[in-house]
Amino acid sequence: MYADISGWNDVGWHNPQMLTPNIDLLAHKGVKLESSYVQPTCTPSRNSFLTGMFPFHTELQRAMDASTPTFLPTKYPTIAEKLKQQGYATHMVGKWHLGFCNEKYTPMRRGFDSFLGFYMGSQDYYTHVRAGTLEESVSGSTQFSSFGHNLMNSFFRMHTRGLMHGIDFRFNTTIWRNTEGIYSTHAFADRAIKVIERHDPDVPLFLYLPFSAPHSPLQVPRKYEQLYSHIISDQRKTYSGMLLNILQHIKVKRTEPGDTRVDNNNT
């Protein structure tokens, strides 16, 4: 599981203002790597996670611009490709952002049996459209969301001006419209649950679940914002709600050693 552009102070065991009980439980029962570092943008980190390579080796040390043909070279196999060779079922749900200028650089050609998600770096969380400006991207979804930060607005405009505008959401290689209007974090969590439920337990499973949240644009169902009413900043309130939403919508119960089941009452 991967949270996109979350910070050191955005988890409950570092910051008591953050309501992240599920990830706190995982951390306290597992291992917290408190002195590890990642890259300042998400593409280099994705590269390293999937290949085990430092990003300067694969020429992905910078942010990926959708207007240029940047990609993860096929000479560097992904962990999905390696595990598939060992008999694993491999599935990806979420944000790719490692190249799409040629089909051979997309998830279904990089070791995954199935893919639900999007190729580029950001999109509207409800319409799944890559828009030219934040104002365009929120049309049709403002009833669900809280916006307002001029700095974020100008940042999104600056980074998307002149780039493609259109839906960026796929199931495998096909444009997928069944999730239009559904908050993408929920769509990803629901798909992950289905993958787990339908999986043959006799086959080893690799599930890569890179959520797009809390990457811009700042959008979240209002009930998650309301849990942070004590926060003054509107954008920080929305951002915090996005992080909370990631692990509130999906919860896995471990009933006995080796038995992992999804608790559907928490989805």
PDB file of C-alpha atoms in Angstrom:
ATOM      1  CA  MET A   1       0.000   0.000   0.000  1.00  0.00           C
ATOM      2  CA  TYR A   2       1.259   3.409  -0.953  1.00  0.00           C
ATOM      3  CA  ALA A   3       0.039   6.861   0.165  1.00  0.00           C
ATOM      4  CA  ASP A   4       0.971   9.530  -2.366  1.00  0.00           C
ATOM      5  CA  ILE A   5       2.903  12.497  -0.932  1.00  0.00           C
ATOM      6  CA  SER A   6       2.103  12.028   2.745  1.00  0.00           C
ATOM      7  CA  GLY A   7       4.518  13.453   5.281  1.00  0.00           C
ATOM      8  CA  TRP A   8       6.368  12.505   8.451  1.00  0.00           C
ATOM      9  CA  ASN A   9       3.890  14.406  10.609  1.00  0.00           C
ATOM     10  CA  ASP A  10       0.807  12.929   8.914  1.00  0.00           C
ATOM     11  CA  VAL A  11       0.478   9.755  11.005  1.00  0.00           C
ATOM     12  CA  GLY A  12      -0.971   9.372  14.482  1.00  0.00           C
ATOM     13  CA  TRP A  13       2.139   8.053  16.228  1.00  0.00           C
ATOM     14  CA  HIS A  14       4.008  11.225  15.255  1.00  0.00           C
ATOM     15  CA  ASN A  15       1.132  13.690  15.460  1.00  0.00           C
ATOM     16  CA  PRO A  16      -1.809  13.119  17.859  1.00  0.00           C
ATOM     17  CA  GLN A  17      -3.977  15.440  15.734  1.00  0.00           C
ATOM     18  CA  MET A  18      -3.966  12.865  12.932  1.00  0.00           C
ATOM     19  CA  LEU A  19      -6.676  10.207  13.147  1.00  0.00           C
ATOM     20  CA  THR A  20      -4.960   7.185  11.595  1.00  0.00           C
ATOM     21  CA  PRO A  21      -5.881   4.314  13.972  1.00  0.00           C
ATOM     22  CA  ASN A  22      -5.528   1.487  11.432  1.00  0.00           C
ATOM     23  CA  ILE A  23      -2.083   2.465  10.190  1.00  0.00           C
ATOM     24  CA  ASP A  24      -1.038   3.203  13.798  1.00  0.00           C
ATOM     25  CA  LEU A  25      -2.051  -0.361  14.731  1.00  0.00           C
ATOM     26  CA  LEU A  26      -0.082  -1.806  11.811  1.00  0.00           C
ATOM     27  CA  ALA A  27       2.953   0.260  12.827  1.00  0.00           C
ATOM     28  CA  HIS A  28       2.831  -0.650  16.521  1.00  0.00           C
ATOM     29  CA  LYS A  29       2.410  -4.373  15.758  1.00  0.00           C
ATOM     30  CA  GLY A  30       4.982  -4.321  12.985  1.00  0.00           C
ATOM     31  CA  VAL A  31       8.158  -2.388  12.245  1.00  0.00           C
ATOM     32  CA  LYS A  32       8.441   1.411  11.978  1.00  0.00           C
ATOM     33  CA  LEU A  33      11.314   2.492   9.711  1.00  0.00           C
ATOM     34  CA  GLU A  34      11.929   5.902  11.247  1.00  0.00           C
ATOM     35  CA  SER A  35      15.194   6.761   9.506  1.00  0.00           C
ATOM     36  CA  SER A  36      14.349   5.851   5.920  1.00  0.00           C
ATOM     37  CA  TYR A  37      14.095   8.418   3.160  1.00  0.00           C
ATOM     38  CA  VAL A  38      12.261   8.671  -0.151  1.00  0.00           C
ATOM     39  CA  GLN A  39      12.450  11.031  -3.098  1.00  0.00           C
ATOM     40  CA  PRO A  40      10.753  14.470  -3.060  1.00  0.00           C
ATOM     41  CA  THR A  41       8.329  13.466  -5.839  1.00  0.00           C
ATOM     42  CA  CYS A  42       6.363  10.290  -6.334  1.00  0.00           C
ATOM     43  CA  THR A  43       7.637   8.840  -9.647  1.00  0.00           C
ATOM     44  CA  PRO A  44      11.208   8.225  -8.377  1.00  0.00           C
ATOM     45  CA  SER A  45       9.794   6.522  -5.280  1.00  0.00           C
ATOM     46  CA  ARG A  46       7.499   4.297  -7.363  1.00  0.00           C
ATOM     47  CA  ASN A  47      10.472   3.406  -9.532  1.00  0.00           C
ATOM     48  CA  SER A  48      12.527   2.317  -6.524  1.00  0.00           C
ATOM     49  CA  PHE A  49       9.709   0.396  -4.904  1.00  0.00           C
ATOM     50  CA  LEU A  50       8.969  -1.645  -8.033  1.00  0.00           C
ATOM     51  CA  THR A  51      12.536  -2.179  -9.283  1.00  0.00           C
ATOM     52  CA  GLY A  52      14.778  -1.936  -6.215  1.00  0.00           C
ATOM     53  CA  MET A  53      16.910   0.542  -8.191  1.00  0.00           C
ATOM     54  CA  PHE A  54      17.954   4.040  -7.224  1.00  0.00           C
ATOM     55  CA  PRO A  55      16.065   6.331  -9.611  1.00  0.00           C
ATOM     56  CA  PHE A  56      19.180   7.929 -11.123  1.00  0.00           C
ATOM     57  CA  HIS A  57      20.049   4.478 -12.558  1.00  0.00           C
ATOM     58  CA  THR A  58      16.744   4.358 -14.454  1.00  0.00           C
ATOM     59  CA  GLU A  59      16.731   8.093 -15.328  1.00  0.00           C
ATOM     60  CA  LEU A  60      13.565   8.644 -13.301  1.00  0.00           C
ATOM     61  CA  GLN A  61      15.034  10.897 -10.621  1.00  0.00           C
ATOM     62  CA  ARG A  62      12.752  13.809 -11.558  1.00  0.00           C
ATOM     63  CA  ALA A  63       9.003  14.364 -11.604  1.00  0.00           C
ATOM     64  CA  MET A  64       7.355  12.812 -14.652  1.00  0.00           C
ATOM     65  CA  ASP A  65       5.743  15.324 -17.016  1.00  0.00           C
ATOM     66  CA  ALA A  66       2.816  13.869 -18.975  1.00  0.00           C
ATOM     67  CA  SER A  67       3.768  15.964 -22.016  1.00  0.00           C
ATOM     68  CA  THR A  68       7.122  14.184 -22.494  1.00  0.00           C
ATOM     69  CA  PRO A  69       7.692  10.473 -23.332  1.00  0.00           C
ATOM     70  CA  THR A  70       9.238   9.483 -20.001  1.00  0.00           C
ATOM     71  CA  PHE A  71       9.012   5.878 -18.819  1.00  0.00           C
ATOM     72  CA  LEU A  72      10.501   3.096 -16.722  1.00  0.00           C
ATOM     73  CA  PRO A  73      12.814   1.254 -19.170  1.00  0.00           C
ATOM     74  CA  THR A  74      11.830  -2.351 -19.827  1.00  0.00           C
ATOM     75  CA  LYS A  75      15.397  -3.533 -19.167  1.00  0.00           C
ATOM     76  CA  TYR A  76      14.671  -3.038 -15.472  1.00  0.00           C
ATOM     77  CA  PRO A  77      12.150  -5.733 -14.443  1.00  0.00           C
ATOM     78  CA  THR A  78       9.533  -4.885 -11.839  1.00  0.00           C
ATOM     79  CA  ILE A  79       8.931  -6.923  -8.707  1.00  0.00           C
ATOM     80  CA  ALA A  80       5.635  -7.996 -10.305  1.00  0.00           C
ATOM     81  CA  GLU A  81       7.508  -9.468 -13.273  1.00  0.00           C
ATOM     82  CA  LYS A  82       9.904 -11.307 -10.984  1.00  0.00           C
ATOM     83  CA  LEU A  83       7.158 -12.680  -8.738  1.00  0.00           C
ATOM     84  CA  LYS A  84       5.052 -13.701 -11.729  1.00  0.00           C
ATOM     85  CA  GLN A  85       7.972 -15.884 -12.830  1.00  0.00           C
ATOM     86  CA  GLN A  86       7.782 -17.576  -9.418  1.00  0.00           C
ATOM     87  CA  GLY A  87       4.097 -18.431  -9.783  1.00  0.00           C
ATOM     88  CA  TYR A  88       2.488 -15.441  -8.078  1.00  0.00           C
ATOM     89  CA  ALA A  89      -0.793 -13.862  -9.103  1.00  0.00           C
ATOM     90  CA  THR A  90      -0.044 -10.145  -9.505  1.00  0.00           C
ATOM     91  CA  HIS A  91      -2.551  -7.294  -9.403  1.00  0.00           C
ATOM     92  CA  MET A  92      -2.284  -3.523  -9.357  1.00  0.00           C
ATOM     93  CA  VAL A  93      -4.907  -1.056  -8.153  1.00  0.00           C
ATOM     94  CA  GLY A  94      -4.270   2.703  -8.213  1.00  0.00           C
ATOM     95  CA  LYS A  95      -1.882   5.244  -9.704  1.00  0.00           C
ATOM     96  CA  TRP A  96       0.831   4.113 -12.159  1.00  0.00           C
ATOM     97  CA  HIS A  97       2.799   7.261 -13.179  1.00  0.00           C
ATOM     98  CA  LEU A  98       5.714   5.315 -14.644  1.00  0.00           C
ATOM     99  CA  GLY A  99       5.060   5.920 -18.328  1.00  0.00           C
ATOM    100  CA  PHE A 100       2.367   5.392 -20.925  1.00  0.00           C
ATOM    101  CA  CYS A 101       3.784   6.756 -24.217  1.00  0.00           C
ATOM    102  CA  ASN A 102       3.858   3.159 -25.480  1.00  0.00           C
ATOM    103  CA  GLU A 103       1.691   0.278 -24.342  1.00  0.00           C
ATOM    104  CA  LYS A 104       4.785  -1.723 -23.403  1.00  0.00           C
ATOM    105  CA  TYR A 105       5.459   0.716 -20.547  1.00  0.00           C
ATOM    106  CA  THR A 106       2.008   0.268 -18.937  1.00  0.00           C
ATOM    107  CA  PRO A 107       1.095  -2.035 -16.016  1.00  0.00           C
ATOM    108  CA  MET A 108      -0.330  -4.930 -18.038  1.00  0.00           C
ATOM    109  CA  ARG A 109       3.017  -5.202 -19.843  1.00  0.00           C
ATOM    110  CA  ARG A 110       5.102  -4.777 -16.683  1.00  0.00           C
ATOM    111  CA  GLY A 111       4.089  -7.950 -14.874  1.00  0.00           C
ATOM    112  CA  PHE A 112       0.542  -7.376 -13.649  1.00  0.00           C
ATOM    113  CA  ASP A 113      -2.345  -9.774 -14.343  1.00  0.00           C
ATOM    114  CA  SER A 114      -4.892  -6.995 -13.843  1.00  0.00           C
ATOM    115  CA  PHE A 115      -4.930  -3.221 -13.436  1.00  0.00           C
ATOM    116  CA  LEU A 116      -7.573  -0.780 -12.240  1.00  0.00           C
ATOM    117  CA  GLY A 117      -6.414   2.805 -12.038  1.00  0.00           C
ATOM    118  CA  PHE A 118      -4.853   5.635 -13.988  1.00  0.00           C
ATOM    119  CA  TYR A 119      -1.610   6.315 -15.829  1.00  0.00           C
ATOM    120  CA  MET A 120      -0.798   9.970 -15.081  1.00  0.00           C
ATOM    121  CA  GLY A 121       0.061  11.919 -11.944  1.00  0.00           C
ATOM    122  CA  SER A 122      -3.241  13.426 -10.814  1.00  0.00           C
ATOM    123  CA  GLN A 123      -6.901  13.663 -11.684  1.00  0.00           C
ATOM    124  CA  ASP A 124     -10.274  14.681 -10.302  1.00  0.00           C
ATOM    125  CA  TYR A 125     -11.164  12.156  -7.592  1.00  0.00           C
ATOM    126  CA  TYR A 126     -14.779  11.845  -8.792  1.00  0.00           C
ATOM    127  CA  THR A 127     -14.791  12.358 -12.564  1.00  0.00           C
ATOM    128  CA  HIS A 128     -11.316  10.781 -13.076  1.00  0.00           C
ATOM    129  CA  VAL A 129     -10.525  13.491 -15.627  1.00  0.00           C
ATOM    130  CA  ARG A 130      -7.127  15.102 -16.070  1.00  0.00           C
ATOM    131  CA  ALA A 131      -8.047  18.761 -16.365  1.00  0.00           C
ATOM    132  CA  GLY A 132      -6.232  21.863 -17.553  1.00  0.00           C
ATOM    133  CA  THR A 133      -7.010  23.788 -14.374  1.00  0.00           C
ATOM    134  CA  LEU A 134      -8.258  22.972 -10.924  1.00  0.00           C
ATOM    135  CA  GLU A 135     -11.419  24.966 -11.619  1.00  0.00           C
ATOM    136  CA  GLU A 136     -12.165  22.695 -14.588  1.00  0.00           C
ATOM    137  CA  SER A 137     -11.366  19.551 -12.647  1.00  0.00           C
ATOM    138  CA  VAL A 138     -13.825  20.285  -9.852  1.00  0.00           C
ATOM    139  CA  SER A 139     -16.805  21.017 -12.090  1.00  0.00           C
ATOM    140  CA  GLY A 140     -19.426  18.416 -11.379  1.00  0.00           C
ATOM    141  CA  SER A 141     -17.869  17.284  -8.122  1.00  0.00           C
ATOM    142  CA  THR A 142     -17.829  20.370  -5.878  1.00  0.00           C
ATOM    143  CA  GLN A 143     -20.899  19.142  -4.015  1.00  0.00           C
ATOM    144  CA  PHE A 144     -18.719  16.404  -2.514  1.00  0.00           C
ATOM    145  CA  SER A 145     -15.644  18.444  -1.778  1.00  0.00           C
ATOM    146  CA  SER A 146     -14.105  21.399  -0.057  1.00  0.00           C
ATOM    147  CA  PHE A 147     -11.649  23.614  -1.896  1.00  0.00           C
ATOM    148  CA  GLY A 148     -10.285  27.042  -1.519  1.00  0.00           C
ATOM    149  CA  HIS A 149      -6.551  27.363  -1.467  1.00  0.00           C
ATOM    150  CA  ASN A 150      -5.308  29.850  -4.056  1.00  0.00           C
ATOM    151  CA  LEU A 151      -1.748  28.570  -3.816  1.00  0.00           C
ATOM    152  CA  MET A 152      -2.815  24.983  -4.582  1.00  0.00           C
ATOM    153  CA  ASN A 153      -5.066  26.296  -7.347  1.00  0.00           C
ATOM    154  CA  SER A 154      -2.233  28.150  -9.067  1.00  0.00           C
ATOM    155  CA  PHE A 155       0.152  25.206  -8.565  1.00  0.00           C
ATOM    156  CA  PHE A 156      -2.243  22.815 -10.295  1.00  0.00           C
ATOM    157  CA  ARG A 157      -2.806  25.288 -13.149  1.00  0.00           C
ATOM    158  CA  MET A 158       0.930  25.774 -13.624  1.00  0.00           C
ATOM    159  CA  HIS A 159       1.653  22.050 -13.818  1.00  0.00           C
ATOM    160  CA  THR A 160      -1.211  21.104 -16.126  1.00  0.00           C
ATOM    161  CA  ARG A 161      -1.406  24.039 -18.557  1.00  0.00           C
ATOM    162  CA  GLY A 162      -1.243  22.792 -22.121  1.00  0.00           C
ATOM    163  CA  LEU A 163      -1.410  19.095 -21.224  1.00  0.00           C
ATOM    164  CA  MET A 164      -4.043  16.589 -22.303  1.00  0.00           C
ATOM    165  CA  HIS A 165      -7.573  16.890 -20.954  1.00  0.00           C
ATOM    166  CA  GLY A 166      -9.736  13.790 -20.662  1.00  0.00           C
ATOM    167  CA  ILE A 167     -10.621  10.695 -18.675  1.00  0.00           C
ATOM    168  CA  ASP A 168      -7.655   8.715 -17.379  1.00  0.00           C
ATOM    169  CA  PHE A 169      -9.101   5.620 -15.749  1.00  0.00           C
ATOM    170  CA  ARG A 170      -8.713   2.053 -16.992  1.00  0.00           C
ATOM    171  CA  PHE A 171      -9.555  -1.517 -16.225  1.00  0.00           C
ATOM    172  CA  ASN A 172      -6.642  -3.478 -17.684  1.00  0.00           C
ATOM    173  CA  THR A 173      -6.159  -1.563 -20.975  1.00  0.00           C
ATOM    174  CA  THR A 174      -9.757  -0.390 -21.516  1.00  0.00           C
ATOM    175  CA  ILE A 175     -11.151   3.022 -20.572  1.00  0.00           C
ATOM    176  CA  TRP A 176     -13.371   2.345 -17.564  1.00  0.00           C
ATOM    177  CA  ARG A 177     -16.432   4.514 -16.876  1.00  0.00           C
ATOM    178  CA  ASN A 178     -18.186   2.343 -14.279  1.00  0.00           C
ATOM    179  CA  THR A 179     -16.486   4.259 -11.479  1.00  0.00           C
ATOM    180  CA  GLU A 180     -17.371   7.783 -12.681  1.00  0.00           C
ATOM    181  CA  GLY A 181     -18.780   9.712  -9.730  1.00  0.00           C
ATOM    182  CA  ILE A 182     -17.201   7.300  -7.216  1.00  0.00           C
ATOM    183  CA  TYR A 183     -14.416   8.744  -5.066  1.00  0.00           C
ATOM    184  CA  SER A 184     -11.268   7.087  -6.391  1.00  0.00           C
ATOM    185  CA  THR A 185      -9.936   5.985  -2.980  1.00  0.00           C
ATOM    186  CA  HIS A 186     -13.185   4.054  -2.489  1.00  0.00           C
ATOM    187  CA  ALA A 187     -13.043   2.613  -6.005  1.00  0.00           C
ATOM    188  CA  PHE A 188      -9.474   1.401  -5.392  1.00  0.00           C
ATOM    189  CA  ALA A 189     -10.277  -0.074  -1.967  1.00  0.00           C
ATOM    190  CA  ASP A 190     -13.351  -1.892  -3.315  1.00  0.00           C
ATOM    191  CA  ARG A 191     -11.321  -3.384  -6.160  1.00  0.00           C
ATOM    192  CA  ALA A 192      -8.584  -4.500  -3.750  1.00  0.00           C
ATOM    193  CA  ILE A 193     -11.189  -6.250  -1.608  1.00  0.00           C
ATOM    194  CA  LYS A 194     -12.546  -8.071  -4.669  1.00  0.00           C
ATOM    195  CA  VAL A 195      -9.062  -9.182  -5.674  1.00  0.00           C
ATOM    196  CA  ILE A 196      -8.496 -10.644  -2.197  1.00  0.00           C
ATOM    197  CA  GLU A 197     -11.921 -12.256  -1.966  1.00  0.00           C
ATOM    198  CA  ARG A 198     -11.677 -13.904  -5.400  1.00  0.00           C
ATOM    199  CA  HIS A 199      -8.079 -15.030  -5.032  1.00  0.00           C
ATOM    200  CA  ASP A 200      -7.202 -18.721  -4.861  1.00  0.00           C
ATOM    201  CA  PRO A 201      -5.512 -19.110  -1.449  1.00  0.00           C
ATOM    202  CA  ASP A 202      -3.311 -21.870  -2.825  1.00  0.00           C
ATOM    203  CA  VAL A 203      -1.597 -19.364  -5.153  1.00  0.00           C
ATOM    204  CA  PRO A 204       0.758 -16.698  -3.706  1.00  0.00           C
ATOM    205  CA  LEU A 205      -0.539 -13.159  -4.217  1.00  0.00           C
ATOM    206  CA  PHE A 206       1.213  -9.849  -4.880  1.00  0.00           C
ATOM    207  CA  LEU A 207      -1.188  -6.900  -4.670  1.00  0.00           C
ATOM    208  CA  TYR A 208       0.286  -3.448  -5.377  1.00  0.00           C
ATOM    209  CA  LEU A 209      -2.100  -0.773  -4.038  1.00  0.00           C
ATOM    210  CA  PRO A 210      -0.744   2.752  -4.686  1.00  0.00           C
ATOM    211  CA  PHE A 211      -3.545   5.148  -3.693  1.00  0.00           C
ATOM    212  CA  SER A 212      -3.530   8.578  -5.334  1.00  0.00           C
ATOM    213  CA  ALA A 213      -4.531  10.264  -2.060  1.00  0.00           C
ATOM    214  CA  PRO A 214      -3.507  12.611  -0.599  1.00  0.00           C
ATOM    215  CA  HIS A 215      -2.048  14.009  -3.854  1.00  0.00           C
ATOM    216  CA  SER A 216      -3.681  17.163  -5.237  1.00  0.00           C
ATOM    217  CA  PRO A 217      -6.356  18.181  -6.058  1.00  0.00           C
ATOM    218  CA  LEU A 218      -7.568  18.315  -2.472  1.00  0.00           C
ATOM    219  CA  GLN A 219     -10.913  16.481  -2.503  1.00  0.00           C
ATOM    220  CA  VAL A 220     -12.599  14.254   0.063  1.00  0.00           C
ATOM    221  CA  PRO A 221     -16.163  13.420   1.169  1.00  0.00           C
ATOM    222  CA  ARG A 222     -17.186  16.012   3.731  1.00  0.00           C
ATOM    223  CA  LYS A 223     -17.714  13.542   6.577  1.00  0.00           C
ATOM    224  CA  TYR A 224     -13.944  12.991   6.679  1.00  0.00           C
ATOM    225  CA  GLU A 225     -13.229  16.727   6.806  1.00  0.00           C
ATOM    226  CA  GLN A 226     -15.691  17.168   9.667  1.00  0.00           C
ATOM    227  CA  LEU A 227     -13.605  14.886  11.873  1.00  0.00           C
ATOM    228  CA  TYR A 228     -10.917  17.577  11.711  1.00  0.00           C
ATOM    229  CA  SER A 229     -13.107  20.555  12.648  1.00  0.00           C
ATOM    230  CA  HIS A 230     -10.424  21.627  15.158  1.00  0.00           C
ATOM    231  CA  ILE A 231      -8.021  22.427  12.285  1.00  0.00           C
ATOM    232  CA  ILE A 232      -8.253  26.052  11.129  1.00  0.00           C
ATOM    233  CA  SER A 233      -6.746  25.683   7.649  1.00  0.00           C
ATOM    234  CA  ASP A 234      -9.329  24.446   5.133  1.00  0.00           C
ATOM    235  CA  GLN A 235      -6.725  22.814   2.890  1.00  0.00           C
ATOM    236  CA  ARG A 236      -5.064  21.046   5.836  1.00  0.00           C
ATOM    237  CA  LYS A 237      -8.493  19.868   6.991  1.00  0.00           C
ATOM    238  CA  THR A 238      -9.238  18.363   3.575  1.00  0.00           C
ATOM    239  CA  TYR A 239      -5.758  16.859   3.263  1.00  0.00           C
ATOM    240  CA  SER A 240      -6.074  15.224   6.698  1.00  0.00           C
ATOM    241  CA  GLY A 241      -9.450  13.808   5.734  1.00  0.00           C
ATOM    242  CA  MET A 242      -7.925  12.306   2.591  1.00  0.00           C
ATOM    243  CA  LEU A 243      -5.325  10.461   4.655  1.00  0.00           C
ATOM    244  CA  LEU A 244      -7.887   9.211   7.158  1.00  0.00           C
ATOM    245  CA  ASN A 245     -10.082   7.976   4.311  1.00  0.00           C
ATOM    246  CA  ILE A 246      -7.364   5.724   2.858  1.00  0.00           C
ATOM    247  CA  LEU A 247      -7.371   3.203   5.694  1.00  0.00           C
ATOM    248  CA  GLN A 248     -10.878   3.782   7.016  1.00  0.00           C
ATOM    249  CA  HIS A 249     -12.467   2.419   3.851  1.00  0.00           C
ATOM    250  CA  ILE A 250     -10.551  -0.850   3.825  1.00  0.00           C
ATOM    251  CA  LYS A 251      -9.765  -2.969   6.846  1.00  0.00           C
ATOM    252  CA  VAL A 252      -8.301  -6.463   6.930  1.00  0.00           C
ATOM    253  CA  LYS A 253      -8.898  -8.754   9.891  1.00  0.00           C
ATOM    254  CA  ARG A 254      -6.247 -11.317  10.754  1.00  0.00           C
ATOM    255  CA  THR A 255      -8.201 -14.063  12.527  1.00  0.00           C
ATOM    256  CA  GLU A 256      -5.425 -16.605  12.995  1.00  0.00           C
ATOM    257  CA  PRO A 257      -1.841 -17.053  11.826  1.00  0.00           C
ATOM    258  CA  GLY A 258      -1.726 -17.289   8.059  1.00  0.00           C
ATOM    259  CA  ASP A 259      -5.427 -16.418   7.619  1.00  0.00           C
ATOM    260  CA  THR A 260      -6.110 -12.949   6.246  1.00  0.00           C
ATOM    261  CA  ARG A 261      -9.750 -12.028   5.719  1.00  0.00           C
ATOM    262  CA  VAL A 262     -11.468  -8.828   4.737  1.00  0.00           C
ATOM    263  CA  ASP A 263     -13.961  -7.419   7.217  1.00  0.00           C
ATOM    264  CA  ASN A 264     -16.709  -6.136   4.906  1.00  0.00           C
ATOM    265  CA  ASN A 265     -18.468  -4.342   7.753  1.00  0.00           C
ATOM    266  CA  ASN A 266     -15.688  -1.761   7.604  1.00  0.00           C
ATOM    267  CA  THR A 267     -15.799  -1.051   3.858  1.00  0.00           C
TER     268      THR A 267
END
